[in-house]
Amino acid sequence: MKPIFLIGFMGSGKSTLAEALAAATGLEYIDLDTYIECRFHANIRDIFASEGEARFREIERSMLREVSTFENVIIACGGGTPCFFDNMDLMNSRGLTVMLNASHGRLLERLKLGRARRPLIAAMTDDELSHYISEALDQRMPHYSKAAATFNADWLDSRSQIDKSVDQFRRQFLSSEQSA
Ligand code: S3P
């Protein structure tokens, strides 16, 4: 099976869904940020701080190239991955891209809790974060909307919601033998 790339804004649930899908199907799961962190022995926050965002985007691009050659894998991208270089074209040429869509309210609630490890938003107040989500989503949507498919990611905040979303995703995007 060609790779499935989950894309979408920070907090849209890419890692949560990818991990749950992998557990349910036996497919491999790769979180691109974690992959980078393992390879470079540094967390994303430190890479941003010591090398800068431009260098992070180059690293992200080369790691994306690497994982996009893998088979039978679900890849949770970073929120910015589709928005740099030809990353979106690369993913579309290698596998199935699925954009996770979550409402502004859901993104805000999730990111308020998960802000610290995300360098782009770590220092923001709640109001700044809310504003940033609106603005950045608008800027990023032209890239995200190149995805081959979309999936509603509003329901990933409890075990039962995740299980239902996994079932829905399998019905929509995985054949019965991939889903076995
Ligand atoms: C980023 C999103 C992060 C991570 C980095 C930059 C972005 O990934 O790659 O902090 O530009 O939106 P998540 O979407 O998994 O938080």
Coordinates of N, CA and C and ligand atoms in Angstrom, one line a residue:
M1 N 0.8 -1.2 0.0 CA 0.0 0.0 0.0 C 0.9 1.3 0.0
K2 N 0.5 2.2 -0.8 CA 1.2 3.5 -0.8 C 1.0 4.2 0.5
P3 N 1.8 5.1 0.8 CA 1.6 5.8 2.1 C 0.4 6.7 2.1
I4 N -0.2 6.8 3.3 CA -1.3 7.8 3.5 C -0.7 9.0 4.3
F5 N -0.8 10.2 3.8 CA -0.3 11.3 4.5 C -1.5 12.1 5.2
L6 N -1.4 12.2 6.5 CA -2.4 13.0 7.2 C -1.8 14.5 7.3
I7 N -2.6 15.4 6.7 CA -2.1 16.8 6.8 C -3.2 17.6 7.5
G8 N -2.8 18.8 7.9 CA -3.8 19.7 8.6 C -3.1 20.6 9.6
F9 N -3.8 21.6 10.1 CA -3.3 22.5 11.0 C -2.8 21.9 12.3
M10 N -1.9 22.5 13.0 CA -1.5 22.1 14.4 C -2.8 21.8 15.2
G11 N -2.8 20.7 15.9 CA -4.0 20.5 16.8 C -5.2 19.8 16.0
S12 N -5.0 19.5 14.7 CA -6.1 18.9 14.0 C -6.2 17.4 14.3
G13 N -5.2 16.9 15.0 CA -5.4 15.5 15.4 C -4.6 14.5 14.5
K14 N -3.7 15.0 13.7 CA -3.0 14.1 12.8 C -2.3 12.9 13.5
S15 N -1.5 13.3 14.6 CA -0.8 12.2 15.3 C -1.7 11.3 16.1
T16 N -2.8 11.9 16.7 CA -3.7 11.1 17.4 C -4.4 10.0 16.5
L17 N -4.8 10.5 15.3 CA -5.5 9.6 14.4 C -4.6 8.6 13.8
A18 N -3.4 9.1 13.4 CA -2.4 8.1 12.8 C -2.1 7.0 13.8
E19 N -1.8 7.3 15.0 CA -1.5 6.3 16.0 C -2.6 5.3 16.2
A20 N -3.8 5.9 16.3 CA -5.0 5.0 16.5 C -5.3 4.1 15.3
L21 N -5.1 4.7 14.1 CA -5.3 3.9 12.9 C -4.3 2.7 12.8
A22 N -3.0 3.1 13.2 CA -2.0 2.0 13.2 C -2.3 0.9 14.2
A23 N -2.8 1.3 15.4 CA -3.1 0.3 16.4 C -4.3 -0.6 15.9
A24 N -5.2 0.0 15.2 CA -6.4 -0.7 14.7 C -6.1 -1.6 13.5
T25 N -5.2 -1.2 12.7 CA -5.0 -1.9 11.4 C -3.7 -2.7 11.3
G26 N -2.7 -2.5 12.2 CA -1.4 -3.1 12.0 C -0.5 -2.4 11.0
L27 N -1.0 -1.3 10.4 CA -0.1 -0.6 9.5 C 0.9 0.2 10.4
E28 N 2.0 0.6 9.8 CA 3.0 1.4 10.5 C 2.5 2.8 10.6
Y29 N 3.0 3.5 11.6 CA 2.6 4.9 11.8 C 3.9 5.7 12.0
I30 N 4.1 6.8 11.3 CA 5.2 7.7 11.5 C 4.7 9.1 11.8
D31 N 5.2 9.6 12.9 CA 5.0 11.1 13.1 C 6.2 11.8 12.6
L32 N 6.0 12.7 11.6 CA 7.2 13.3 11.0 C 8.0 14.1 12.0
D33 N 7.4 14.8 12.9 CA 8.1 15.5 13.9 C 9.0 14.6 14.7
T34 N 8.4 13.5 15.2 CA 9.1 12.5 16.0 C 10.3 11.9 15.2
Y35 N 10.0 11.6 13.9 CA 11.0 11.1 13.1 C 12.2 12.0 13.0
I36 N 11.9 13.3 12.8 CA 13.0 14.3 12.8 C 13.8 14.4 14.1
E37 N 13.0 14.4 15.2 CA 13.6 14.5 16.5 C 14.5 13.3 16.8
C38 N 14.1 12.1 16.4 CA 15.0 10.9 16.6 C 16.3 11.0 15.7
R39 N 16.1 11.4 14.5 CA 17.2 11.5 13.6 C 18.2 12.6 14.0
F40 N 17.7 13.7 14.5 CA 18.6 14.8 14.9 C 18.9 14.9 16.4
H41 N 18.4 13.9 17.1 CA 18.6 13.9 18.6 C 18.3 15.3 19.2
A42 N 17.3 15.9 18.8 CA 16.9 17.2 19.4 C 15.4 17.3 19.2
N43 N 14.7 18.0 20.1 CA 13.3 18.2 19.9 C 13.0 19.4 19.0
I44 N 11.8 19.5 18.5 CA 11.5 20.5 17.4 C 11.7 21.9 18.0
R45 N 11.4 22.1 19.2 CA 11.6 23.4 19.8 C 13.1 23.8 19.8
D46 N 13.9 22.9 20.1 CA 15.4 23.2 20.1 C 15.9 23.4 18.7
I47 N 15.4 22.6 17.8 CA 15.8 22.8 16.4 C 15.5 24.2 15.9
F48 N 14.2 24.6 16.2 CA 13.8 26.0 15.8 C 14.7 27.0 16.5
A49 N 15.0 26.8 17.8 CA 15.8 27.8 18.5 C 17.2 27.8 18.0
S50 N 17.8 26.7 17.8 CA 19.3 26.7 17.4 C 19.5 26.9 15.9
E51 N 18.7 26.4 15.1 CA 18.9 26.4 13.6 C 18.0 27.4 12.9
G52 N 16.9 27.7 13.5 CA 16.0 28.6 12.8 C 14.9 27.9 12.0
E53 N 13.8 28.6 11.7 CA 12.7 27.9 11.0 C 13.1 27.4 9.6
A54 N 13.9 28.3 8.9 CA 14.3 27.9 7.5 C 15.0 26.6 7.4
R55 N 15.9 26.4 8.4 CA 16.7 25.2 8.4 C 15.8 24.0 8.8
F56 N 14.9 24.3 9.7 CA 13.9 23.2 10.1 C 13.1 22.8 8.9
R57 N 12.7 23.7 8.0 CA 11.9 23.4 6.9 C 12.7 22.5 5.9
E58 N 14.0 22.8 5.8 CA 14.8 22.0 4.9 C 14.9 20.5 5.4
I59 N 15.1 20.5 6.7 CA 15.2 19.1 7.4 C 13.9 18.4 7.2
E60 N 12.8 19.1 7.4 CA 11.5 18.5 7.3 C 11.3 18.0 5.9
R61 N 11.7 18.8 4.9 CA 11.5 18.4 3.5 C 12.3 17.1 3.2
S62 N 13.6 17.0 3.7 CA 14.4 15.9 3.3 C 13.8 14.6 4.1
M63 N 13.4 14.8 5.3 CA 12.8 13.6 6.0 C 11.5 13.2 5.4
L64 N 10.7 14.2 4.9 CA 9.5 13.8 4.1 C 9.8 13.0 2.9
R65 N 10.8 13.4 2.2 CA 11.2 12.6 1.0 C 11.5 11.2 1.4
E66 N 12.2 11.0 2.5 CA 12.6 9.7 2.9 C 11.4 8.9 3.3
V67 N 10.5 9.4 4.1 CA 9.4 8.5 4.6 C 8.4 8.3 3.4
S68 N 8.4 9.2 2.5 CA 7.4 9.0 1.4 C 7.7 7.8 0.5
T69 N 8.9 7.3 0.7 CA 9.2 6.1 -0.1 C 8.8 4.8 0.6
F70 N 8.4 4.9 1.8 CA 8.0 3.7 2.6 C 6.6 3.2 2.2
E71 N 6.3 1.9 2.4 CA 5.0 1.4 2.1 C 4.3 1.0 3.4
N72 N 3.0 0.8 3.2 CA 2.2 0.4 4.4 C 2.3 1.2 5.6
V73 N 2.3 2.5 5.4 CA 2.5 3.4 6.5 C 1.6 4.6 6.5
I74 N 1.2 5.0 7.7 CA 0.4 6.2 7.8 C 1.3 7.3 8.4
I75 N 1.4 8.4 7.7 CA 2.4 9.5 8.1 C 1.6 10.7 8.6
A76 N 1.9 11.0 9.8 CA 1.3 12.3 10.4 C 2.3 13.4 10.1
C77 N 2.0 14.3 9.2 CA 2.9 15.4 8.9 C 2.8 16.5 10.0
G78 N 3.8 17.4 9.9 CA 3.7 18.6 10.7 C 2.7 19.6 10.1
G79 N 2.1 20.5 10.9 CA 1.1 21.4 10.3 C 1.7 22.3 9.2
G80 N 3.0 22.5 9.2 CA 3.5 23.4 8.1 C 4.0 22.6 6.9
T81 N 4.1 21.3 7.1 CA 4.8 20.5 6.0 C 4.2 20.7 4.6
P82 N 2.9 20.8 4.4 CA 2.4 21.0 3.1 C 2.6 22.4 2.5
C83 N 3.1 23.3 3.3 CA 3.1 24.7 2.9 C 4.5 25.2 2.4
F84 N 5.5 24.3 2.3 CA 6.8 24.6 1.9 C 7.3 23.8 0.8
F85 N 8.1 24.4 -0.1 CA 8.7 23.8 -1.2 C 7.6 23.1 -2.1
D86 N 7.9 21.9 -2.6 CA 6.9 21.2 -3.4 C 6.4 20.0 -2.6
N87 N 6.3 20.2 -1.3 CA 6.0 19.1 -0.5 C 4.6 18.5 -0.8
M88 N 3.7 19.4 -1.1 CA 2.3 18.9 -1.4 C 2.3 18.0 -2.7
D89 N 3.0 18.5 -3.7 CA 3.1 17.8 -5.0 C 3.8 16.4 -4.7
L90 N 4.9 16.5 -3.9 CA 5.6 15.2 -3.6 C 4.6 14.2 -3.0
M91 N 3.9 14.6 -2.0 CA 3.0 13.7 -1.3 C 1.9 13.2 -2.2
N92 N 1.4 14.1 -3.0 CA 0.3 13.7 -3.9 C 0.8 12.7 -5.0
S93 N 2.1 12.8 -5.3 CA 2.7 11.9 -6.3 C 3.0 10.5 -5.7
R94 N 3.2 10.5 -4.4 CA 3.7 9.2 -3.7 C 2.5 8.4 -3.1
G95 N 1.5 9.1 -2.7 CA 0.4 8.4 -2.0 C -0.9 9.1 -1.9
L96 N -1.6 8.8 -0.8 CA -2.9 9.5 -0.6 C -2.8 10.6 0.4
T97 N -3.2 11.8 0.1 CA -3.1 12.9 1.1 C -4.6 13.1 1.6
V98 N -4.7 13.2 2.9 CA -6.0 13.4 3.5 C -5.8 14.6 4.5
M99 N -6.6 15.6 4.2 CA -6.6 16.8 5.1 C -7.6 16.7 6.3
L100 N -7.1 16.8 7.5 CA -7.9 16.8 8.6 C -8.5 18.2 8.9
N101 N -9.8 18.2 8.9 CA -10.5 19.5 9.1 C -11.0 19.6 10.5
A102 N -10.6 20.6 11.3 CA -11.2 20.8 12.6 C -11.6 22.2 12.7
S103 N -12.7 22.5 13.5 CA -13.2 23.9 13.6 C -12.2 24.7 14.4
H104 N -12.3 26.0 14.3 CA -11.5 27.0 15.0 C -11.6 26.7 16.5
G105 N -12.8 26.4 17.0 CA -13.0 26.2 18.4 C -12.2 25.0 18.9
R106 N -12.3 23.9 18.1 CA -11.6 22.7 18.5 C -10.1 22.9 18.5
L107 N -9.6 23.6 17.5 CA -8.1 23.8 17.4 C -7.7 24.6 18.6
L108 N -8.5 25.7 18.9 CA -8.1 26.5 20.0 C -8.0 25.7 21.3
E109 N -9.0 24.9 21.6 CA -9.0 24.2 22.8 C -7.8 23.2 22.9
R110 N -7.6 22.5 21.8 CA -6.5 21.6 21.8 C -5.1 22.3 21.9
L111 N -5.0 23.4 21.2 CA -3.7 24.1 21.2 C -3.4 24.8 22.5
K112 N -4.4 25.2 23.2 CA -4.2 25.9 24.5 C -3.5 24.9 25.4
L113 N -3.8 23.6 25.3 CA -3.2 22.6 26.1 C -1.8 22.1 25.5
G114 N -1.7 22.2 24.2 CA -0.5 21.6 23.6 C 0.5 22.6 23.1
R115 N 0.4 23.8 23.6 CA 1.1 25.0 23.1 C 2.7 24.9 23.4
A116 N 3.0 24.4 24.6 CA 4.4 24.5 25.0 C 5.4 23.9 24.1
R117 N 5.1 22.7 23.5 CA 6.1 22.1 22.7 C 6.0 22.5 21.2
R118 N 5.2 23.5 20.9 CA 5.1 24.0 19.5 C 5.7 25.4 19.5
P119 N 6.9 25.5 18.9 CA 7.6 26.8 18.9 C 6.9 28.0 18.3
L120 N 6.1 27.8 17.3 CA 5.4 28.9 16.6 C 4.4 29.6 17.5
I121 N 3.9 28.8 18.5 CA 2.8 29.4 19.3 C 3.1 29.4 20.8
A122 N 4.2 28.9 21.2 CA 4.5 28.6 22.6 C 4.4 29.9 23.5
A123 N 4.7 31.1 22.9 CA 4.7 32.3 23.8 C 3.4 33.1 23.7
M124 N 2.4 32.5 23.0 CA 1.2 33.3 22.7 C 0.2 33.3 23.9
T125 N -0.5 34.4 24.1 CA -1.6 34.4 25.0 C -2.8 33.7 24.3
D126 N -3.9 33.4 25.1 CA -5.0 32.7 24.4 C -5.6 33.6 23.3
D127 N -5.7 34.9 23.5 CA -6.2 35.7 22.5 C -5.3 35.8 21.2
E128 N -4.1 35.8 21.5 CA -3.1 35.8 20.3 C -3.2 34.5 19.6
L129 N -3.4 33.4 20.3 CA -3.5 32.1 19.7 C -4.7 32.0 18.8
S130 N -5.8 32.5 19.4 CA -7.1 32.5 18.6 C -6.9 33.2 17.3
H131 N -6.3 34.4 17.4 CA -6.1 35.2 16.2 C -5.2 34.5 15.2
Y132 N -4.1 34.0 15.7 CA -3.1 33.3 14.9 C -3.8 32.1 14.1
I133 N -4.6 31.4 14.8 CA -5.2 30.2 14.2 C -6.0 30.7 12.9
S134 N -6.8 31.8 13.1 CA -7.6 32.3 12.0 C -6.7 32.7 10.8
E135 N -5.7 33.5 11.2 CA -4.9 34.0 10.1 C -4.0 33.0 9.4
A136 N -3.4 32.1 10.2 CA -2.5 31.1 9.6 C -3.4 30.1 8.8
L137 N -4.6 29.8 9.3 CA -5.4 28.8 8.6 C -5.7 29.4 7.2
D138 N -6.1 30.7 7.1 CA -6.4 31.3 5.8 C -5.2 31.2 4.9
Q139 N -4.0 31.5 5.5 CA -2.8 31.4 4.6 C -2.4 30.0 4.2
R140 N -2.7 29.1 5.0 CA -2.3 27.7 4.7 C -3.3 26.9 3.9
M141 N -4.5 27.4 3.9 CA -5.6 26.6 3.2 C -5.3 26.3 1.7
P142 N -4.7 27.3 1.0 CA -4.5 27.0 -0.4 C -3.6 25.7 -0.6
H143 N -2.7 25.5 0.4 CA -1.8 24.4 0.3 C -2.6 23.1 0.8
Y144 N -3.3 23.3 1.9 CA -4.0 22.1 2.5 C -5.0 21.6 1.5
S145 N -5.6 22.6 0.7 CA -6.7 22.1 -0.1 C -6.3 21.4 -1.4
K146 N -5.0 21.2 -1.5 CA -4.5 20.4 -2.6 C -4.6 18.9 -2.2
A147 N -5.0 18.6 -1.0 CA -5.1 17.2 -0.6 C -6.2 16.5 -1.4
A148 N -5.9 15.2 -1.6 CA -6.9 14.4 -2.4 C -8.2 14.2 -1.7
A149 N -8.2 14.3 -0.4 CA -9.4 14.0 0.3 C -9.4 14.8 1.6
T150 N -10.6 15.0 2.2 CA -10.7 15.6 3.5 C -11.4 14.7 4.5
F151 N -11.2 14.9 5.8 CA -11.8 14.1 6.8 C -12.1 15.0 8.0
N152 N -13.3 14.8 8.6 CA -13.7 15.6 9.7 C -13.0 15.2 11.0
A153 N -12.2 16.1 11.5 CA -11.3 15.8 12.7 C -11.8 16.5 14.0
D154 N -13.1 16.9 14.0 CA -13.6 17.5 15.2 C -13.8 16.5 16.4
W155 N -13.9 15.2 16.0 CA -14.2 14.2 17.0 C -13.0 13.3 17.4
L156 N -12.1 13.9 18.0 CA -10.9 13.1 18.4 C -10.4 13.4 19.8
D157 N -11.4 13.7 20.7 CA -11.0 14.2 22.0 C -11.3 13.2 23.2
S158 N -11.9 12.1 22.8 CA -12.0 11.0 23.9 C -11.8 9.7 23.2
R159 N -11.7 8.7 24.0 CA -11.4 7.3 23.4 C -12.5 6.9 22.5
S160 N -13.8 7.1 22.9 CA -14.9 6.7 22.0 C -14.9 7.5 20.8
Q161 N -14.7 8.8 20.8 CA -14.6 9.6 19.6 C -13.5 9.1 18.7
I162 N -12.4 8.8 19.2 CA -11.3 8.4 18.4 C -11.6 7.0 17.7
D163 N -12.2 6.1 18.5 CA -12.6 4.8 17.9 C -13.6 5.0 16.8
K164 N -14.6 5.9 17.0 CA -15.5 6.1 15.9 C -14.9 6.7 14.7
S165 N -14.0 7.7 14.9 CA -13.3 8.3 13.8 C -12.4 7.3 13.0
V166 N -11.8 6.4 13.8 CA -11.0 5.4 13.1 C -11.8 4.5 12.2
D167 N -13.0 4.1 12.7 CA -13.9 3.3 11.9 C -14.3 4.0 10.7
Q168 N -14.6 5.3 10.9 CA -15.1 6.1 9.7 C -13.9 6.2 8.7
F169 N -12.7 6.5 9.2 CA -11.6 6.6 8.3 C -11.3 5.3 7.5
R170 N -11.4 4.2 8.2 CA -11.2 2.9 7.5 C -12.2 2.7 6.4
R171 N -13.5 3.0 6.7 CA -14.5 2.8 5.7 C -14.3 3.7 4.5
Q172 N -13.8 4.9 4.8 CA -13.6 5.9 3.7 C -12.4 5.6 2.9
F173 N -11.3 5.2 3.6 CA -10.0 5.3 2.9 C -9.2 4.0 2.8
L174 N -9.6 3.0 3.5 CA -8.8 1.7 3.5 C -9.6 0.6 3.0
S175 N -9.1 -0.2 2.1 CA -9.8 -1.4 1.6 C -9.9 -2.4 2.7
S176 N -10.7 -3.4 2.6 CA -10.9 -4.3 3.7 C -9.6 -5.1 4.0
E177 N -8.8 -5.4 3.0 CA -7.6 -6.1 3.4 C -6.6 -5.3 4.1
Q178 N -6.5 -4.0 3.7 CA -5.6 -3.0 4.4 C -6.1 -2.8 5.9
S179 N -7.4 -3.0 6.0 CA -8.0 -2.6 7.3 C -8.1 -3.9 8.2
A180 N -7.6 -5.0 7.7 CA -7.9 -6.3 8.4 C -7.1 -6.3 9.8
Ligands
S3P1 C1 4.4 23.3 12.8 C2 3.7 22.3 13.3 C3 4.3 21.3 14.2 C4 5.8 21.2 14.0 C5 6.4 22.6 14.1 C6 5.8 23.5 13.0 C7 3.7 24.3 11.9 O1 3.7 20.0 14.0 O2 6.1 20.6 12.8 O3 6.2 23.0 15.4 O4 4.3 25.0 11.1 O5 2.4 24.3 11.9 P1 2.2 19.7 14.5 O6 1.2 20.1 13.5 O7 2.2 18.2 14.7 O8 2.0 20.4 15.8

